[in-house]
PDB file of C-alpha atoms in Angstrom:
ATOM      1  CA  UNK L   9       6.462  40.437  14.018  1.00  0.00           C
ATOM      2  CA  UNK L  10       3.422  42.629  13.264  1.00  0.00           C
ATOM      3  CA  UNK L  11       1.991  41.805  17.144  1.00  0.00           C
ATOM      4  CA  UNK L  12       5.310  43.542  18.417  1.00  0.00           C
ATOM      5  CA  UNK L  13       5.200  45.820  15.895  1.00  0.00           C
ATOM      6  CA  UNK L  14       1.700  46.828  16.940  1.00  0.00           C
ATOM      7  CA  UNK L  15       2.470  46.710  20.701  1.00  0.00           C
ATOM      8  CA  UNK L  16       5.326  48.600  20.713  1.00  0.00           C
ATOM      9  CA  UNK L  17       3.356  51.239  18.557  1.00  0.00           C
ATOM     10  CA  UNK L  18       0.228  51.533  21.288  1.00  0.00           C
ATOM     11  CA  UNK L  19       3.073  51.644  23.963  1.00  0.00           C
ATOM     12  CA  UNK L  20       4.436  54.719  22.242  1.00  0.00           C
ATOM     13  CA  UNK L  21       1.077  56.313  21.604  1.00  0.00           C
ATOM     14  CA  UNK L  22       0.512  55.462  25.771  1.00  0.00           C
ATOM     15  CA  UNK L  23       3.568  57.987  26.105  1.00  0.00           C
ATOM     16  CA  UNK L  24       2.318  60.130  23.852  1.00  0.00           C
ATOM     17  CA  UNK L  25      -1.255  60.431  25.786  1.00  0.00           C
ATOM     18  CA  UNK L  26       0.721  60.648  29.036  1.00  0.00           C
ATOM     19  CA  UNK L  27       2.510  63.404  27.546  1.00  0.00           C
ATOM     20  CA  UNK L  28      -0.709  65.251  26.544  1.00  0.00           C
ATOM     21  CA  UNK L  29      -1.769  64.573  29.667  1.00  0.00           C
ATOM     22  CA  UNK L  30       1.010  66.817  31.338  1.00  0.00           C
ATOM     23  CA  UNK L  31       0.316  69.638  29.042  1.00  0.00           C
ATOM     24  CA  UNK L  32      -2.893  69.392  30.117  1.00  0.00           C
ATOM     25  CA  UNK L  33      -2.654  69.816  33.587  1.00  0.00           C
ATOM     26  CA  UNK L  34      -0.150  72.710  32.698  1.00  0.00           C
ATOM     27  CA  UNK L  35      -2.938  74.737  32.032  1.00  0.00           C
ATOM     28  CA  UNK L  36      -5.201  73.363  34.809  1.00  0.00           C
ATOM     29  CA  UNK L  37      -2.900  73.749  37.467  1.00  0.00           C
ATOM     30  CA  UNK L  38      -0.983  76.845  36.308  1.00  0.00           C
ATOM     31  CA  UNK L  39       2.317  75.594  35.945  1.00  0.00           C
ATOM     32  CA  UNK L  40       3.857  77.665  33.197  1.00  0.00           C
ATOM     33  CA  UNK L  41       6.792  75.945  31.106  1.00  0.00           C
ATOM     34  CA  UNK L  42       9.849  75.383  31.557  1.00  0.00           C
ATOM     35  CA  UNK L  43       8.759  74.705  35.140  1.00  0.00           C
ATOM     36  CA  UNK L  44       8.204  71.600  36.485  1.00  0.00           C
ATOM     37  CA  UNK L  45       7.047  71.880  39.814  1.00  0.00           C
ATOM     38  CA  UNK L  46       4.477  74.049  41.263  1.00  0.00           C
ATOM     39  CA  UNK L  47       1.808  72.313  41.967  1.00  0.00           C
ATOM     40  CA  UNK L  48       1.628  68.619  43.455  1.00  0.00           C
ATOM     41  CA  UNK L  49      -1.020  67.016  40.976  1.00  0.00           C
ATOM     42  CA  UNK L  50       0.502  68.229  37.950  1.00  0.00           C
ATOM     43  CA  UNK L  51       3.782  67.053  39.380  1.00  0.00           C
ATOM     44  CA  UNK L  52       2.277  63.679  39.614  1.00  0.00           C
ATOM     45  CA  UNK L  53       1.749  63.759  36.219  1.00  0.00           C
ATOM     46  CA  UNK L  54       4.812  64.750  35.143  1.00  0.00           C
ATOM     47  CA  UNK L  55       6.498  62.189  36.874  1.00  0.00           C
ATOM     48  CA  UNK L  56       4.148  59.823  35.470  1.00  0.00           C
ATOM     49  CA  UNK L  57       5.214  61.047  31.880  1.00  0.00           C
ATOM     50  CA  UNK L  58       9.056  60.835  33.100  1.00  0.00           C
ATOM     51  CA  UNK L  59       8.970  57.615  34.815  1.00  0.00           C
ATOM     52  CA  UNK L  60       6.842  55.932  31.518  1.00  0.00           C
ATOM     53  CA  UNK L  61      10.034  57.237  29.284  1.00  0.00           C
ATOM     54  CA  UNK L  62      12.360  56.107  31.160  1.00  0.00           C
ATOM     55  CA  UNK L  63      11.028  52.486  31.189  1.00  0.00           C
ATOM     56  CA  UNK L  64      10.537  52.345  27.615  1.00  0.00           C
ATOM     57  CA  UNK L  65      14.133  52.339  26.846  1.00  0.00           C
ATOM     58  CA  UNK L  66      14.690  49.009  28.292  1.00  0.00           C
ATOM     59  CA  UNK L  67      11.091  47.665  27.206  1.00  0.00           C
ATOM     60  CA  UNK L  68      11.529  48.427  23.119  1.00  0.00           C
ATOM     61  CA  UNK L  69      14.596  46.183  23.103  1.00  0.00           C
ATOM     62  CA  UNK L  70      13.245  43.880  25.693  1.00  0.00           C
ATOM     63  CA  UNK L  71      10.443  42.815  23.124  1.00  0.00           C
ATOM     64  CA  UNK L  72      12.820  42.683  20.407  1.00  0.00           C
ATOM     65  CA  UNK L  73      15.301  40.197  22.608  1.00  0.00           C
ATOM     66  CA  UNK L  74      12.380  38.202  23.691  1.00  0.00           C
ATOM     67  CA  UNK L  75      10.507  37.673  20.512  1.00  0.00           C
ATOM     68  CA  UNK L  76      13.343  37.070  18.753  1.00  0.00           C
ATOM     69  CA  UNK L  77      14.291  34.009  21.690  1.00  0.00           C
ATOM     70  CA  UNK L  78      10.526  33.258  22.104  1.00  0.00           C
ATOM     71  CA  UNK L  79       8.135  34.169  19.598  1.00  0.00           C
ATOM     72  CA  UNK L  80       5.592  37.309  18.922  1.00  0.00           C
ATOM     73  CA  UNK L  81       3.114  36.000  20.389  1.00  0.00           C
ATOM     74  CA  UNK L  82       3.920  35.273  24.314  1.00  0.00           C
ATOM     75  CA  UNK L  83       6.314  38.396  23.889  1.00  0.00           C
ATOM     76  CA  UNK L  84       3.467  40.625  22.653  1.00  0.00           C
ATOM     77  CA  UNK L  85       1.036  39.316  25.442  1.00  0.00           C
ATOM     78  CA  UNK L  86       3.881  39.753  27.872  1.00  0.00           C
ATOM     79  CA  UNK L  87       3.863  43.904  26.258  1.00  0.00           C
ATOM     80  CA  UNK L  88      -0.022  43.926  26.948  1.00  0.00           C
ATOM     81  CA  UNK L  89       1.109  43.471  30.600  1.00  0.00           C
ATOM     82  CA  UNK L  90       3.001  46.543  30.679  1.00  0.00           C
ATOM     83  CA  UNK L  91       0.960  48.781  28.455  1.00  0.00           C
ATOM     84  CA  UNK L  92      -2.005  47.693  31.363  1.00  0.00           C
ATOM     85  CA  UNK L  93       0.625  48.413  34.499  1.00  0.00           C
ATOM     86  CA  UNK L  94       1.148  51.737  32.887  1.00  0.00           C
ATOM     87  CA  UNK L  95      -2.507  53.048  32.976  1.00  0.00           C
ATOM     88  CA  UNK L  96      -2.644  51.536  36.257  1.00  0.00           C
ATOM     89  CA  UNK L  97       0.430  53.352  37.652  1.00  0.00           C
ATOM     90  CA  UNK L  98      -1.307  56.236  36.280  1.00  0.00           C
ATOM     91  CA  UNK L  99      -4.402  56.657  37.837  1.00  0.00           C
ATOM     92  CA  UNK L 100      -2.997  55.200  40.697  1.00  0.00           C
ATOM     93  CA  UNK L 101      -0.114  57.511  41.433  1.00  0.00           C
ATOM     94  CA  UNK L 102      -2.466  60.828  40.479  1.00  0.00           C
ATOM     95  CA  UNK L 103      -4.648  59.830  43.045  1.00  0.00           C
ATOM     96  CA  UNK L 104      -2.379  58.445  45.807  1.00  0.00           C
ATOM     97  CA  UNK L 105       1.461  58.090  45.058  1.00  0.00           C
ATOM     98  CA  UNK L 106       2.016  55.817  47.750  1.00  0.00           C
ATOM     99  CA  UNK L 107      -0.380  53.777  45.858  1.00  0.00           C
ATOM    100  CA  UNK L 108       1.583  53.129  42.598  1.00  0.00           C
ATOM    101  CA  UNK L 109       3.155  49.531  43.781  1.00  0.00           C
ATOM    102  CA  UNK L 110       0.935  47.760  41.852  1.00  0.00           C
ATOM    103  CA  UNK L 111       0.958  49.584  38.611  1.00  0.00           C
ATOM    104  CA  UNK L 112       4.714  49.364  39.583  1.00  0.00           C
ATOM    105  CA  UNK L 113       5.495  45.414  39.148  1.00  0.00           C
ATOM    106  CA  UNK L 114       3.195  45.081  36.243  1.00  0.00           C
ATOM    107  CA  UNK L 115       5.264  47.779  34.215  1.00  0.00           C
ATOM    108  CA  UNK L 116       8.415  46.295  35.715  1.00  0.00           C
ATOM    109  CA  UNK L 117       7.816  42.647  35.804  1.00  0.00           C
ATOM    110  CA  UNK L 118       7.167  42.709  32.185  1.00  0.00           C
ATOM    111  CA  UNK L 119      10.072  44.449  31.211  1.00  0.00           C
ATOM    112  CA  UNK L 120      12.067  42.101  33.588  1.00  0.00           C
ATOM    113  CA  UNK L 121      10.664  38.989  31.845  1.00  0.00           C
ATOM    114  CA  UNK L 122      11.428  39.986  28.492  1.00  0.00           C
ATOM    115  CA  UNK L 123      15.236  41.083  28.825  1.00  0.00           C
ATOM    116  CA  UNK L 124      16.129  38.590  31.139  1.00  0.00           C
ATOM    117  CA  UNK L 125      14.397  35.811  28.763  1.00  0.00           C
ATOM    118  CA  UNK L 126      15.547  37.192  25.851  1.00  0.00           C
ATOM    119  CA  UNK L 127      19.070  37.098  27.314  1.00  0.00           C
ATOM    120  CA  UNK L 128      18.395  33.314  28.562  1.00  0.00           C
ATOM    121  CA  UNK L 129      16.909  32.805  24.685  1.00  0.00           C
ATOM    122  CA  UNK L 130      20.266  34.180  23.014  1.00  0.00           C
ATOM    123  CA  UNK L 131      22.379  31.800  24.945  1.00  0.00           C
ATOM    124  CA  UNK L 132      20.662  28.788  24.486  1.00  0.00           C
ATOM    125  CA  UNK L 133      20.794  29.045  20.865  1.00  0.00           C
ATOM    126  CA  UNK L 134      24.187  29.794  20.821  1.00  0.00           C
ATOM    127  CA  UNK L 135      24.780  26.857  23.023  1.00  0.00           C
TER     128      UNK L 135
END
């Protein structure tokens, strides 16, 4: 449990950076809060920020399902995937939204993996 535990922890700290990130290029592109548009880099990395939140909900309880169906270890590798798609996604939608695809499926393939498996886990041991 400590490899989820430790996954899930750098995957918050990822959000965390992303979020510093933002505040960052609040001050570099003059985008004074509670704005958030203004300028089209820093809105790139705001919606980086937004779109890495709003995958974590179903990723936290994705590992969970998964390790719980499959183990820590295949369901923490399966997190590295998605903690790598994320950085990915990041540099490339900063430099080229319609560039993101790939940092895309290996955030959401992941995340599709583990729920889906941990679902398919849960019934076969009920079964």
């Amino acid at each position: 449990m400590e490899l989820i535990v430790i996954v899930i922890g750098v995957a918050l700290l990822q959000y965390i950076y992303f979020s510093i990130l933002v505040g960052k290029a609040r001050g570099t592109y003059g985008v004074n809060a509670p704005a958030c548009t203004g300028n089209e880099i820093f809105e790139r990395y705001y919606r980086v920020q937004q779109n890495t939140m709003e995958l974590l909900v179903p990723f936290i309880p994705g590992m969970i399902m998964f390790t719980r169906a499959y183990g820590a270890d295949i369901a923490a590798g399966i997190g590295v995937v998605y903690i790598i798609g994320r950085f990915i996604y990041l540099k490339s939608y900063v430099a080229d939204p319609g560039k993101r695809a790939m940092g895309f499926v290996l955030s959401m393939l992941p995340i599709l993996v583990l729920i889906i498996g941990g679902l398919i886990g849960a019934v076969m041991k009920i079964m």
